[in-house]
Short mmCIF file of C-alpha atoms in Angstrom, two decimals:
data_model
loop_
_atom_site.label_atom_id
_atom_site.label_comp_id
_atom_site.label_asym_id
_atom_site.label_seq_id
_atom_site.Cartn_x
_atom_site.Cartn_y
_atom_site.Cartn_z
CA GLU X 1 32.48 -17.36 9.91
CA THR X 2 35.69 -16.31 12.17
CA VAL X 3 36.57 -13.69 10.31
CA LEU X 4 33.07 -12.15 10.85
CA ALA X 5 32.68 -12.76 14.51
CA THR X 6 35.50 -10.59 15.39
CA ASP X 7 33.64 -7.34 14.22
CA LYS X 8 31.81 -6.00 17.60
CA ASN X 9 28.56 -5.52 15.18
CA PHE X 10 28.45 -8.72 13.94
CA GLN X 11 25.77 -10.02 15.49
CA TRP X 12 23.81 -13.49 14.74
CA LEU X 13 20.20 -14.02 13.52
CA ASP X 14 19.74 -17.40 12.86
CA LYS X 15 23.07 -18.92 12.85
CA PRO X 16 22.00 -22.41 11.63
CA THR X 17 20.49 -21.05 7.95
CA GLY X 18 23.35 -18.14 8.25
CA TRP X 19 21.73 -14.99 8.35
CA PHE X 20 23.48 -12.00 10.65
CA TRP X 21 24.19 -8.41 10.40
CA PHE X 22 26.36 -5.66 11.42
CA LYS X 23 24.36 -3.76 14.17
CA GLU X 24 26.50 0.12 13.76
CA LEU X 25 26.16 -0.55 9.98
CA TYR X 26 25.05 3.06 8.95
CA GLY X 27 22.78 2.87 5.95
CA ASN X 28 21.27 -0.40 6.71
CA ARG X 29 17.97 -0.58 3.72
CA ALA X 30 15.96 -3.06 5.75
CA LEU X 31 16.49 -0.66 8.93
CA ARG X 32 15.85 2.52 7.10
CA ARG X 33 12.68 0.71 5.74
CA ILE X 34 11.32 -0.22 9.36
CA ARG X 35 11.48 3.16 10.55
CA LYS X 36 9.75 4.11 7.50
CA MET X 37 7.01 2.03 7.93
CA LEU X 38 6.77 2.85 11.80
CA CYS X 39 5.98 6.15 11.34
CA VAL X 40 3.02 5.66 9.47
CA THR X 41 1.94 3.20 11.63
CA ASP X 42 1.83 2.47 15.31
CA THR X 43 1.78 -1.69 14.81
CA LEU X 44 3.35 -3.31 11.55
CA GLU X 45 2.37 -7.40 11.60
CA LEU X 46 4.19 -9.22 9.93
CA ASP X 47 2.89 -9.38 6.43
CA ASP X 48 2.89 -5.34 6.14
CA LEU X 49 6.51 -5.55 7.92
CA ARG X 50 7.39 -8.63 4.18
CA ALA X 51 5.40 -6.37 2.33
CA GLY X 52 6.96 -3.15 2.36
CA LEU X 53 11.03 -4.71 2.99
CA SER X 54 9.90 -7.40 -0.64
CA ARG X 55 10.10 -3.66 -2.42
CA MET X 56 13.74 -3.27 -2.23
CA ARG X 57 13.74 -6.57 -4.70
CA ARG X 58 16.08 -8.44 -2.23
CA GLU X 59 15.63 -11.85 -0.72
CA LEU X 60 13.94 -11.48 2.45
CA PRO X 61 15.06 -14.30 5.23
CA PRO X 62 12.40 -16.54 6.99
CA ASP X 63 9.60 -15.00 9.44
CA ARG X 64 11.63 -15.64 12.56
CA THR X 65 14.64 -14.81 11.53
CA LEU X 66 12.92 -11.07 10.73
CA LEU X 67 11.80 -10.72 13.78
CA ALA X 68 14.73 -11.76 15.61
CA PHE X 69 16.32 -8.89 13.38
CA CYS X 70 13.74 -6.23 14.94
CA ARG X 71 14.17 -7.86 17.93
CA GLN X 72 17.57 -6.44 18.10
CA VAL X 73 17.15 -3.59 17.08
CA PRO X 74 17.71 -0.54 19.99
CA GLY X 75 13.85 1.06 19.64
CA PHE X 76 11.76 -1.71 18.18
CA GLU X 77 9.51 -4.40 20.25
CA VAL X 78 8.54 -7.55 19.28
CA GLU X 79 5.09 -8.76 20.83
CA GLY X 80 4.34 -12.16 19.12
CA SER X 81 4.36 -11.31 14.96
CA ARG X 82 4.01 -7.69 15.50
CA VAL X 83 6.80 -5.33 15.78
CA ARG X 84 6.46 -1.64 17.20
CA ALA X 85 8.58 1.36 17.95
CA LYS X 86 9.14 2.13 22.01
CA SER X 87 8.80 5.54 20.56
CA GLN X 88 7.22 8.04 18.29
CA LEU X 89 9.45 8.25 15.36
CA ASN X 90 10.38 11.69 13.39
CA HIS X 91 8.48 11.66 10.10
CA ASP X 92 10.24 14.81 8.89
CA ARG X 93 13.84 13.22 9.87
CA ILE X 94 12.93 9.86 7.99
CA LEU X 95 9.99 9.90 5.75
CA ASN X 96 11.42 12.15 2.12
CA GLN X 97 9.17 15.05 1.35
CA THR X 98 7.26 12.88 -1.03
CA GLU X 99 6.49 10.21 1.30
CA ARG X 100 5.11 12.89 3.42
CA ASP X 101 3.06 14.52 1.18
CA ILE X 102 1.67 10.61 -0.06
CA CYS X 103 1.19 9.76 3.69
CA ARG X 104 -0.71 13.17 4.72
CA ILE X 105 -3.38 12.91 1.11
CA LEU X 106 -3.71 8.96 2.33
CA SER X 107 -4.61 9.83 5.91
CA GLU X 108 -6.92 12.73 4.78
CA PHE X 109 -8.97 9.82 3.13
CA GLY X 110 -8.59 7.17 5.21
CA GLY X 111 -5.81 5.73 4.50
CA CYS X 112 -7.16 4.65 1.69
CA MET X 113 -7.42 5.80 -2.45
CA SER X 114 -8.04 4.83 -5.52
CA LYS X 115 -5.11 5.33 -7.82
CA LEU X 116 -7.14 8.10 -10.04
CA ASP X 117 -7.31 10.05 -7.27
CA LEU X 118 -4.53 9.58 -5.24
CA ALA X 119 -2.69 10.94 -8.57
CA SER X 120 -4.68 13.66 -8.72
CA ARG X 121 -4.06 15.55 -5.49
CA ALA X 122 -0.30 14.67 -5.64
CA ARG X 123 -1.04 16.31 -9.00
CA HIS X 124 -2.31 19.17 -7.34
CA LEU X 125 0.74 19.67 -4.62
CA ASP X 126 3.05 19.77 -7.67
CA ILE X 127 4.60 16.30 -7.38
CA LYS X 128 6.07 15.42 -10.44
CA ARG X 129 4.47 11.98 -11.99
CA ALA X 130 7.56 10.04 -12.59
CA THR X 131 8.04 10.96 -8.49
CA PHE X 132 4.88 9.65 -7.47
CA TYR X 133 5.28 6.53 -9.50
CA GLN X 134 8.63 6.61 -7.77
CA CYS X 135 7.03 6.55 -4.31
CA VAL X 136 4.00 4.87 -5.07
CA ASN X 137 6.26 1.94 -6.40
CA HIS X 138 9.28 1.76 -4.36
CA SER X 139 7.97 2.97 -1.16
CA PRO X 140 7.49 1.03 2.23
CA ILE X 141 4.85 3.23 2.99
CA VAL X 142 2.68 2.48 0.44
CA SER X 143 0.76 -0.61 -0.46
CA LYS X 144 -0.99 -1.31 -3.68
CA GLN X 145 -3.92 -3.52 -4.65
CA ARG X 146 -7.03 -3.49 -7.09
CA GLY X 147 -5.99 -0.69 -7.87
CA HIS X 148 -6.23 1.12 -4.90
CA PHE X 149 -2.74 2.36 -2.67
CA SER X 150 -3.29 2.76 0.22
CA LEU X 151 -0.46 3.17 4.01
CA ILE X 152 1.51 0.34 5.10
CA GLY X 153 -0.58 -1.28 8.19
CA ALA X 154 -4.29 1.01 7.08
CA ASP X 155 -7.28 -1.07 7.46
CA SER X 156 -7.93 -1.13 3.43
CA LYS X 157 -11.13 -1.09 2.61
CA VAL X 158 -11.64 0.53 -0.45
CA PRO X 159 -12.86 3.41 -0.59
CA ALA X 160 -15.82 5.39 -2.22
CA PRO X 161 -14.05 8.02 -4.93
CA VAL X 162 -13.44 11.38 -3.78
CA SER X 163 -13.65 14.96 -5.64
CA ARG X 164 -11.03 15.95 -7.40
CA PRO X 165 -10.03 18.80 -6.40
CA THR X 166 -9.32 22.61 -8.59
CA ARG X 167 -6.46 23.99 -8.69
CA ALA X 168 -8.06 27.18 -6.50
CA GLY X 169 -8.85 24.47 -4.03
CA MET X 170 -5.10 23.47 -3.66
CA ALA X 171 -3.83 26.20 -2.85
CA ASP X 172 -3.24 26.56 0.17
CA HIS X 173 -0.63 22.74 -0.14
CA ALA X 174 1.34 23.69 -2.86
CA ARG X 175 4.98 24.27 -2.47
#
């Protein structure tokens, strides 16, 4: 503890339980993932925050510690169990191309689509199958439930099936 505390970037999140972070550490995975989530929703409920971070396959801190982390991040605000960015985040700088494409597709259909419909739309954008599944299974911006994918934080009512586009109908979206 004494050695860690001498680092100017060291910050306790919850000293009794031993949770801390380095505030100037470039590449903080949790912080990158929270920023990605806040690109697709204005406010993150604690449950959505935990769901997006759980895709890292790492131990997550207790709720109060997770919220303490968000309180210490410049540009974030915490109100109760909700987290939001103080200003609009830049999608182009934060999300990768596949995440932007999946976000756009889901947004066009109310934020939620069946796996089959989303995969079909992604195929028409020439998103490779492996890339598509990597994104929907690991990106913090996508939530999966009962055979449907939705944007994190979206009202996830299961929509009616959408008609699948023809290749010609998606030509204007091709890469």
